[in-house]
PDB file of C-alpha atoms in Angstrom:
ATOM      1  CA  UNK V   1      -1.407 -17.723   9.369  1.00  0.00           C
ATOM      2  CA  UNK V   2      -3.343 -14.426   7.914  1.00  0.00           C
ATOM      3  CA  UNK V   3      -3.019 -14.444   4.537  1.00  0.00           C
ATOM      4  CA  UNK V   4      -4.534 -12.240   1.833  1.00  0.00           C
ATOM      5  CA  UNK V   5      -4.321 -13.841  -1.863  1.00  0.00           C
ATOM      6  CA  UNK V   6      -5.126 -11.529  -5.023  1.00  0.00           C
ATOM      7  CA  UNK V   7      -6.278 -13.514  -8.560  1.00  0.00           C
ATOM      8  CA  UNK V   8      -5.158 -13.292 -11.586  1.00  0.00           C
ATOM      9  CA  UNK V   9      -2.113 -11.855 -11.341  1.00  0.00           C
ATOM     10  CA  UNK V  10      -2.576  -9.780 -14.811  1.00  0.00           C
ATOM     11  CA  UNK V  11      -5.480  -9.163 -16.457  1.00  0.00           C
ATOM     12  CA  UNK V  12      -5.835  -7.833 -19.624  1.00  0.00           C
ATOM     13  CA  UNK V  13      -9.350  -6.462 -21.772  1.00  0.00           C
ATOM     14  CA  UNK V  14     -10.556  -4.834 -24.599  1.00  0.00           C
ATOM     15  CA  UNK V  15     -11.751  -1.673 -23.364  1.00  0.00           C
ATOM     16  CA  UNK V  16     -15.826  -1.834 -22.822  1.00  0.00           C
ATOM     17  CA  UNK V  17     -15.307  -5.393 -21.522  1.00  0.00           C
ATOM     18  CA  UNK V  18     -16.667  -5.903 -17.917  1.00  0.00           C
ATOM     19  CA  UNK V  19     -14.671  -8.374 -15.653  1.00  0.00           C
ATOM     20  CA  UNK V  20     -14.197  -8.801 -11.673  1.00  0.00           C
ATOM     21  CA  UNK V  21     -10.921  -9.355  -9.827  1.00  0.00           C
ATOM     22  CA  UNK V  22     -10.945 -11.454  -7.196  1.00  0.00           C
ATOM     23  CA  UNK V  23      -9.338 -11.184  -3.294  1.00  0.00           C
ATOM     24  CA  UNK V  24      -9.478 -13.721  -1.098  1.00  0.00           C
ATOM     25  CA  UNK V  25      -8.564 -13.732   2.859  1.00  0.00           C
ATOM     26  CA  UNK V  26      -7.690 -15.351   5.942  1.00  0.00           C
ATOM     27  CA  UNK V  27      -7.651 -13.981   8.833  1.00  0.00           C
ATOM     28  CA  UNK V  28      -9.193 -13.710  12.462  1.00  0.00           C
ATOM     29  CA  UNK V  29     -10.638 -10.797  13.421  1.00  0.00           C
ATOM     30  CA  UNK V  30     -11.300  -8.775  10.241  1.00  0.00           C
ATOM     31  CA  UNK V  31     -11.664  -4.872  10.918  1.00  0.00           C
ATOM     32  CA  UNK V  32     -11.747  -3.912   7.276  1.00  0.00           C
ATOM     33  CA  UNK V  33     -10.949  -4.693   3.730  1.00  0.00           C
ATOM     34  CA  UNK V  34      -9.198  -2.026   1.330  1.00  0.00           C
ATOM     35  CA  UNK V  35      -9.066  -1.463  -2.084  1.00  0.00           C
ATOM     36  CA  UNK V  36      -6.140   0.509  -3.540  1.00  0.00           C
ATOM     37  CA  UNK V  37      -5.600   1.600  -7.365  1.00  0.00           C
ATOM     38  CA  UNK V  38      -1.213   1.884  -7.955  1.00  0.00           C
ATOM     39  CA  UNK V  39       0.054   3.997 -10.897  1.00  0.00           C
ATOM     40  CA  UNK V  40       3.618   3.004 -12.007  1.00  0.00           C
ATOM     41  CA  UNK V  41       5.817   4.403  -9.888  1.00  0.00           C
ATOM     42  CA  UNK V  42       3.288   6.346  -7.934  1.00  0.00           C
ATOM     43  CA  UNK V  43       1.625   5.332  -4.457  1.00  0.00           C
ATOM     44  CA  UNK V  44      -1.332   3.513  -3.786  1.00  0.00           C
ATOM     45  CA  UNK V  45      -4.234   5.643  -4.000  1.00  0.00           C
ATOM     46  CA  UNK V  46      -7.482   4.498  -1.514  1.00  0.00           C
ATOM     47  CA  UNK V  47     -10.515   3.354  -3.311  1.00  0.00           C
ATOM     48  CA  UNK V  48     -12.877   1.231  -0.902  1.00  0.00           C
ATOM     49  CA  UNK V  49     -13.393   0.090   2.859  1.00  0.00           C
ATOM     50  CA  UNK V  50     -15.675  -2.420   3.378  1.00  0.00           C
ATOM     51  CA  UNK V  51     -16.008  -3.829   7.065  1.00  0.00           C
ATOM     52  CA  UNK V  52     -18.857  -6.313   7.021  1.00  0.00           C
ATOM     53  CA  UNK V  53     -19.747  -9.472   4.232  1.00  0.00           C
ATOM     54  CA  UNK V  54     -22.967  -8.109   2.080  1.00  0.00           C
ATOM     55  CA  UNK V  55     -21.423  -4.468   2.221  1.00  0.00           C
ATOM     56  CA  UNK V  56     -21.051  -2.836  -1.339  1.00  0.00           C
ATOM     57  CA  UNK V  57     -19.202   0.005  -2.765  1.00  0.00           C
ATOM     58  CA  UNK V  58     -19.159   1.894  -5.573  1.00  0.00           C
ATOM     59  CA  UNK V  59     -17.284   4.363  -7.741  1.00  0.00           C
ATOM     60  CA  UNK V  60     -17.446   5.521 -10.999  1.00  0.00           C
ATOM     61  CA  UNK V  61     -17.182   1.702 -13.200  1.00  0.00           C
ATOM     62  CA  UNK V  62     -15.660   0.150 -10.057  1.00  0.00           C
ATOM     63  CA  UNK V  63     -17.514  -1.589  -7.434  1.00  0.00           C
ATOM     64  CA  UNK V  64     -16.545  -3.518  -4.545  1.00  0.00           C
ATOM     65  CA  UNK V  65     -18.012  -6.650  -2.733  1.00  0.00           C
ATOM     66  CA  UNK V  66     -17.300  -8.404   0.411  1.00  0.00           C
ATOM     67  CA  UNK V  67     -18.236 -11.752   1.840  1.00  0.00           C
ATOM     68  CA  UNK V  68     -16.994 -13.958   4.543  1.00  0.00           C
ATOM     69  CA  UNK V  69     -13.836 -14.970   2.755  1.00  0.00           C
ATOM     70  CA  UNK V  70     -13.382 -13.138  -0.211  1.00  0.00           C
ATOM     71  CA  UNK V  71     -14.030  -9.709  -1.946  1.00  0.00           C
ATOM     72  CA  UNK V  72     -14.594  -8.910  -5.169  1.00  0.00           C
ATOM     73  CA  UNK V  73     -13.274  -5.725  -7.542  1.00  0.00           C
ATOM     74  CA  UNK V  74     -15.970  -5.556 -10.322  1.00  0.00           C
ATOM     75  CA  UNK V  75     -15.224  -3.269 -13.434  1.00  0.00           C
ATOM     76  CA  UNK V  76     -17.509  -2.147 -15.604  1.00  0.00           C
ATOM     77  CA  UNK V  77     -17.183  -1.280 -19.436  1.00  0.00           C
ATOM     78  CA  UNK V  78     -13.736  -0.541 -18.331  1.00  0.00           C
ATOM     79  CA  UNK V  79     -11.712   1.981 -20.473  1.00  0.00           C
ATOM     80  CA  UNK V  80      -7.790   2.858 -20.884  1.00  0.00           C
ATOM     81  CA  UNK V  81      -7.606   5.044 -17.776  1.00  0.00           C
ATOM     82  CA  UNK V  82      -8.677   1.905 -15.489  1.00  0.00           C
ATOM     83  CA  UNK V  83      -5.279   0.557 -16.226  1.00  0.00           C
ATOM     84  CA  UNK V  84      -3.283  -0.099 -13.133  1.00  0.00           C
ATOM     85  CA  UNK V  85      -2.523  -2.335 -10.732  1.00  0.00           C
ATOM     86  CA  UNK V  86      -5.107  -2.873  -8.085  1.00  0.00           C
ATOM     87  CA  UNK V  87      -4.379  -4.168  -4.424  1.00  0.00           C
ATOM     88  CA  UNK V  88      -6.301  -5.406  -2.061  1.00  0.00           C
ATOM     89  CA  UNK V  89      -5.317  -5.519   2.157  1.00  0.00           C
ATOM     90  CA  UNK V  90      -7.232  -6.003   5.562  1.00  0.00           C
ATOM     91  CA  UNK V  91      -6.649  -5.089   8.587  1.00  0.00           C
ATOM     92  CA  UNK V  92      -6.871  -7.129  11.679  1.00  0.00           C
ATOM     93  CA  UNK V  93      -6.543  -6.157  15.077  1.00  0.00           C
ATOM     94  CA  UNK V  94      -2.344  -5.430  14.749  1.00  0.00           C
ATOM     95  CA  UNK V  95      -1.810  -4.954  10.885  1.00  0.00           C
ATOM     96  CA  UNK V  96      -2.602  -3.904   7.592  1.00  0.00           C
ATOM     97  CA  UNK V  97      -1.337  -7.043   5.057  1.00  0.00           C
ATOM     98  CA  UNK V  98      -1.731  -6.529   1.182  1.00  0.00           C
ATOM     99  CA  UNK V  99      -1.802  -8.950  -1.385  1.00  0.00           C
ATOM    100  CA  UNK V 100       0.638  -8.629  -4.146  1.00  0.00           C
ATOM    101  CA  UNK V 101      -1.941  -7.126  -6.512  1.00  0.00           C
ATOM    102  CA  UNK V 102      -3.553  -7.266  -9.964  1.00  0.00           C
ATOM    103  CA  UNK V 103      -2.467  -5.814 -12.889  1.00  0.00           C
ATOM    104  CA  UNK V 104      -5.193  -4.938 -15.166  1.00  0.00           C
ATOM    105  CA  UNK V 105      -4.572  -3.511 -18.398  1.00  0.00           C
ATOM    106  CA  UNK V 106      -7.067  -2.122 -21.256  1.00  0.00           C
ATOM    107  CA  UNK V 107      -6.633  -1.987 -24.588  1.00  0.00           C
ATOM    108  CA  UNK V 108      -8.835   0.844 -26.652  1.00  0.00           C
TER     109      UNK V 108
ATOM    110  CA  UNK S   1      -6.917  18.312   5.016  1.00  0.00           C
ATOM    111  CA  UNK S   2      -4.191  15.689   5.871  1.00  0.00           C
ATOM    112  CA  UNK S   3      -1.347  15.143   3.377  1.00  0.00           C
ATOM    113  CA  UNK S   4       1.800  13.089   3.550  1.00  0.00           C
ATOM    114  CA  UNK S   5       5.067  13.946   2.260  1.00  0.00           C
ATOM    115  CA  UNK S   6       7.987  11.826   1.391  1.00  0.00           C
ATOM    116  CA  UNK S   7      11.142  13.059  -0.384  1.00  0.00           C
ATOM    117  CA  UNK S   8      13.272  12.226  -2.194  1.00  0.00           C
ATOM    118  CA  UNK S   9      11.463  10.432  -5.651  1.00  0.00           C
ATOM    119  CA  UNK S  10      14.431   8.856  -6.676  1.00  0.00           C
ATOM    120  CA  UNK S  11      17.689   8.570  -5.287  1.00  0.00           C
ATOM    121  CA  UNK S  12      21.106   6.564  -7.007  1.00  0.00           C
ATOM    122  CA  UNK S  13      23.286   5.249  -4.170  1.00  0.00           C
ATOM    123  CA  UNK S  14      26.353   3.407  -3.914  1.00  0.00           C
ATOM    124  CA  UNK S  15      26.979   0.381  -2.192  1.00  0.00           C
ATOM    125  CA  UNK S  16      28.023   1.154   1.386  1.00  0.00           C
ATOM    126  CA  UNK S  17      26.617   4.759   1.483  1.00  0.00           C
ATOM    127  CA  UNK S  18      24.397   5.578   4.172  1.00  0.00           C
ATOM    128  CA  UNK S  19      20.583   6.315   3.652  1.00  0.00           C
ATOM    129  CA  UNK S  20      17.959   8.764   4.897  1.00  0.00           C
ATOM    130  CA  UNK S  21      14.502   8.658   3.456  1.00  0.00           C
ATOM    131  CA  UNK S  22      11.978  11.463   5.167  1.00  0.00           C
ATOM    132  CA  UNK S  23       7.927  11.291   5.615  1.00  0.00           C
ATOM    133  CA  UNK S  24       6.428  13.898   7.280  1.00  0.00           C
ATOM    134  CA  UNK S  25       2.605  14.255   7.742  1.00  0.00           C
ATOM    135  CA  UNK S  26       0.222  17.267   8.390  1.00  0.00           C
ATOM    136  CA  UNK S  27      -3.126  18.038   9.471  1.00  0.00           C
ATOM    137  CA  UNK S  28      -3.468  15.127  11.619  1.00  0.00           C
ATOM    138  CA  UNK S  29      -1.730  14.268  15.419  1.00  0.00           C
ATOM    139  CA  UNK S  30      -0.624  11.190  16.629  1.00  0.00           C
ATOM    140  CA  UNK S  31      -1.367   9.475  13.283  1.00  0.00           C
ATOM    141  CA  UNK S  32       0.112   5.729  13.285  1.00  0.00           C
ATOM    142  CA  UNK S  33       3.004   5.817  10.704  1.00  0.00           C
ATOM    143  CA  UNK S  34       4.814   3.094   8.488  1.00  0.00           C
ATOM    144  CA  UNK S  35       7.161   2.155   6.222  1.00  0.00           C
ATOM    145  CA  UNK S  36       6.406  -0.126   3.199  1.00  0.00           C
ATOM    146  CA  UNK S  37       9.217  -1.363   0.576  1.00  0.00           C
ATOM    147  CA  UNK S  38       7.946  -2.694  -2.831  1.00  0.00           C
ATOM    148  CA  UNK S  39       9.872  -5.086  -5.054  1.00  0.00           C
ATOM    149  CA  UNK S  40       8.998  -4.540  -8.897  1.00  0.00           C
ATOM    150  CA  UNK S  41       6.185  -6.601  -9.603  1.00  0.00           C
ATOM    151  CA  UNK S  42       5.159  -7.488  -5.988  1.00  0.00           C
ATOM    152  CA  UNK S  43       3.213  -6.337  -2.883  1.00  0.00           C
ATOM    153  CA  UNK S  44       4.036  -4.180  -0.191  1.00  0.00           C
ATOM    154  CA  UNK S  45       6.067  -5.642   2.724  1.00  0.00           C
ATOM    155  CA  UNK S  46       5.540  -3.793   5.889  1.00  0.00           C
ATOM    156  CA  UNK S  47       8.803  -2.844   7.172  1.00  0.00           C
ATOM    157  CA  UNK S  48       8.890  -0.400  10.378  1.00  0.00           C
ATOM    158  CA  UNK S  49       5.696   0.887  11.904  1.00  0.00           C
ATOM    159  CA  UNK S  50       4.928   3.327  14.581  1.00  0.00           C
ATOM    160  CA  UNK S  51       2.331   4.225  16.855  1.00  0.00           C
ATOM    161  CA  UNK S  52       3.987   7.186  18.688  1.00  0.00           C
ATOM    162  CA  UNK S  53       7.041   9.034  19.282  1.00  0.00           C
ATOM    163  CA  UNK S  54       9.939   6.896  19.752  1.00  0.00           C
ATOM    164  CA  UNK S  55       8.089   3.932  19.308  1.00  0.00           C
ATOM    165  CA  UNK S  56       9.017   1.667  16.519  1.00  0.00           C
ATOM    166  CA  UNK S  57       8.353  -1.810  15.639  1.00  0.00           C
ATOM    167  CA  UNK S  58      10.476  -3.840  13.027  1.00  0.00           C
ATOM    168  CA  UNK S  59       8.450  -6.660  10.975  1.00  0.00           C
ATOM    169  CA  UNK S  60      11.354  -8.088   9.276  1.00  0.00           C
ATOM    170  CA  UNK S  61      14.949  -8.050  10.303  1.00  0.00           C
ATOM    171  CA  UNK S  62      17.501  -6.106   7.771  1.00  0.00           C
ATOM    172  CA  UNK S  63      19.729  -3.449   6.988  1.00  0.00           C
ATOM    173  CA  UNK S  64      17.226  -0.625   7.624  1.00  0.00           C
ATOM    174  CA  UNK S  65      16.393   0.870  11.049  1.00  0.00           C
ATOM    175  CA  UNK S  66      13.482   3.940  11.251  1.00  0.00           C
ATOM    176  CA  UNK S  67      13.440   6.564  13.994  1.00  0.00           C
ATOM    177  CA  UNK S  68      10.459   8.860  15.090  1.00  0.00           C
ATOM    178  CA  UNK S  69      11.992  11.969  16.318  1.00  0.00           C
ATOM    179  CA  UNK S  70       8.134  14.183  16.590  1.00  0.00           C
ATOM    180  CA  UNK S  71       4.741  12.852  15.944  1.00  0.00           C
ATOM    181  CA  UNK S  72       4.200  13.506  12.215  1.00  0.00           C
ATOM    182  CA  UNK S  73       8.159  12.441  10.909  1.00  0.00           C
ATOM    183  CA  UNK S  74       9.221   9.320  10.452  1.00  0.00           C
ATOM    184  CA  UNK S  75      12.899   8.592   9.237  1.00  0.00           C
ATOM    185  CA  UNK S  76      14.162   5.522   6.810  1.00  0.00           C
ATOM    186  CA  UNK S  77      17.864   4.842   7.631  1.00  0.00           C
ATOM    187  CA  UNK S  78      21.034   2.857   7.057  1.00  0.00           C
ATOM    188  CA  UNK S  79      24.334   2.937   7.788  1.00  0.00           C
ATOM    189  CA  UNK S  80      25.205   1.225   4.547  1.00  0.00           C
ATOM    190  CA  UNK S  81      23.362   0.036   1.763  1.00  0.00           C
ATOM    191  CA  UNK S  82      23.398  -3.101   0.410  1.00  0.00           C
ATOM    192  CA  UNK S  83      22.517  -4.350  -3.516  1.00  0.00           C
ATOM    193  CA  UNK S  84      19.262  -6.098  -2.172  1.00  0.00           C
ATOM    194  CA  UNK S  85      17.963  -2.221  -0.438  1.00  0.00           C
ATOM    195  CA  UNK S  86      16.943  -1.477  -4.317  1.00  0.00           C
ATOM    196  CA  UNK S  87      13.342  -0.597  -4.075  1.00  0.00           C
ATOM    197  CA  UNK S  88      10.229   1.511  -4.196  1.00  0.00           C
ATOM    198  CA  UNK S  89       9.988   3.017  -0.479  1.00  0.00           C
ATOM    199  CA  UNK S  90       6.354   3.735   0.321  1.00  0.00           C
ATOM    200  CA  UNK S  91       5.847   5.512   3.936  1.00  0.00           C
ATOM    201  CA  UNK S  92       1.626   5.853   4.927  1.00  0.00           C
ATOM    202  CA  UNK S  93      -0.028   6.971   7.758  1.00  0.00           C
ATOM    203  CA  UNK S  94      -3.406   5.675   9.091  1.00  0.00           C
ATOM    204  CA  UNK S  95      -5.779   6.323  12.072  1.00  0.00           C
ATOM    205  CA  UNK S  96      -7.000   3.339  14.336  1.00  0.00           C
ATOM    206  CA  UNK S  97      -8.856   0.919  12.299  1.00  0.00           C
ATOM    207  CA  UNK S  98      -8.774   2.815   9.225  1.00  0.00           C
ATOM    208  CA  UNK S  99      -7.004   2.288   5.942  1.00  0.00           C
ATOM    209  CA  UNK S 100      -4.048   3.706   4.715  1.00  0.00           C
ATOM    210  CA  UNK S 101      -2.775   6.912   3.107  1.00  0.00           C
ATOM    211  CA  UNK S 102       0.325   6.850   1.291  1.00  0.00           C
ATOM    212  CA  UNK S 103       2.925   9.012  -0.233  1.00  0.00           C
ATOM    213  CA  UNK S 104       4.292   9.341  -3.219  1.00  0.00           C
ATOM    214  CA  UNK S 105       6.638   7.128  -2.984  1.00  0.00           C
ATOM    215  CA  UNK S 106      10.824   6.931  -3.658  1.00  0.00           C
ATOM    216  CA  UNK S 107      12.602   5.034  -5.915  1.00  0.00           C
ATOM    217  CA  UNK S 108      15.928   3.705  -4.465  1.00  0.00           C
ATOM    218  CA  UNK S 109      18.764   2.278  -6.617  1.00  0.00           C
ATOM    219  CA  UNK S 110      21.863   0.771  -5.367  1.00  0.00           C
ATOM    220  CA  UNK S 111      24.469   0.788  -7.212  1.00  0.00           C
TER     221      UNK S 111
END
């Protein structure tokens, strides 16, 4: 079955402190991977695609990695305005799946 | 540009009240459309999707139905709401292959 698994569940920091959140996948025919940032009560706003394992993205302190199985969400000296909750999805051939998301929180 | 609409935020319901949630989209045609529902502290489960007018697929059976009456609206309904319909209703379109664009988002409590 395609599954898409996000780890931790919650993070928290001490703003400045770098860290990497991890998504991990499943799935046969993998068309793309997605990062999306989620304000409370707000939609999911689009960060990254990455389509192929060694592919890299990068924005601001956020960067995004993607091998065979997994991809990684790395932040760097991360401040207050980074907190959210970050999801991760891919899309196969039918559907879009997300994992339930990490909630990363900074403290100043 | 394209943008994405969905109304209302929030909405207070009874139980047994019907339901109509709206997304429409612009500057885009044909756009493959869906419907999302978010339980507080979870992920998004895919509920309806389209991929054209009149064309709807159901991922998970329930007390919701959606409708595509033109290419850029797609409708969130129910005859009558349950307790368990409390949720954050996400609609987001997307072009082949491509990731998602959401809306804002609306906030339904049944009460």
């Amino acid at each position: 079955e395609d599954q898409v698994t996000q780890s931790p569940e919650a993070l928290r920091l001490q703003e400045g402190e770098s860290s990497s959140l991890n998504c991990s996948y499943t799935v046969s025919g993998l068309r793309g991977l997605f990062w999306y940032r989620q304000d409370p009560g707000k939609g999911p706003e689009f960060l990254f695609t990455l389509y192929s394992a060694g592919e890299e993205k990068e924005k601001e302190r956020l960067k995004a990695t993607l091998t065979k199985k997994e991809s990684f969400l790395h932040i760097t000296a991360p401040k207050p305005e980074d907190s959210a909750t970050y999801l991760c999805a891919y899309s196969s051939a039918s559907k879009i799946i997300f994992g339930s998301g990490t909630r990363l929180s900074i403290r100043p | 540009s394209q943008t994405i609409h969905q109304w209302p935020a929030t909405l207070v319901q009874p139980v047994g009240s019907p339901l109509s949630l709206e997304c429409t989209v612009e500057g885009t045609s044909n756009p493959n459309l869906y419907w999302y529902r978010q339980a507080a502290g979870r992920g998004l489960q895919l509920l309806f999707y389209s991929v054209g007018i009149g064309q709807i697929s159901s991922e998970v059976p329930q007390n919701l139905s959606a409708s595509r009456p033109q290419d850029r609206q797609f409708i969130l309904s129910s005859k009558k709401l349950l307790l368990s319909d409390s949720g954050f209703y996400l609609c987001a379109w997307s072009e082949q292959g491509n990731g998602y664009t959401f809306g804002s988002g609306t906030r339904l409590t049944v009460v």
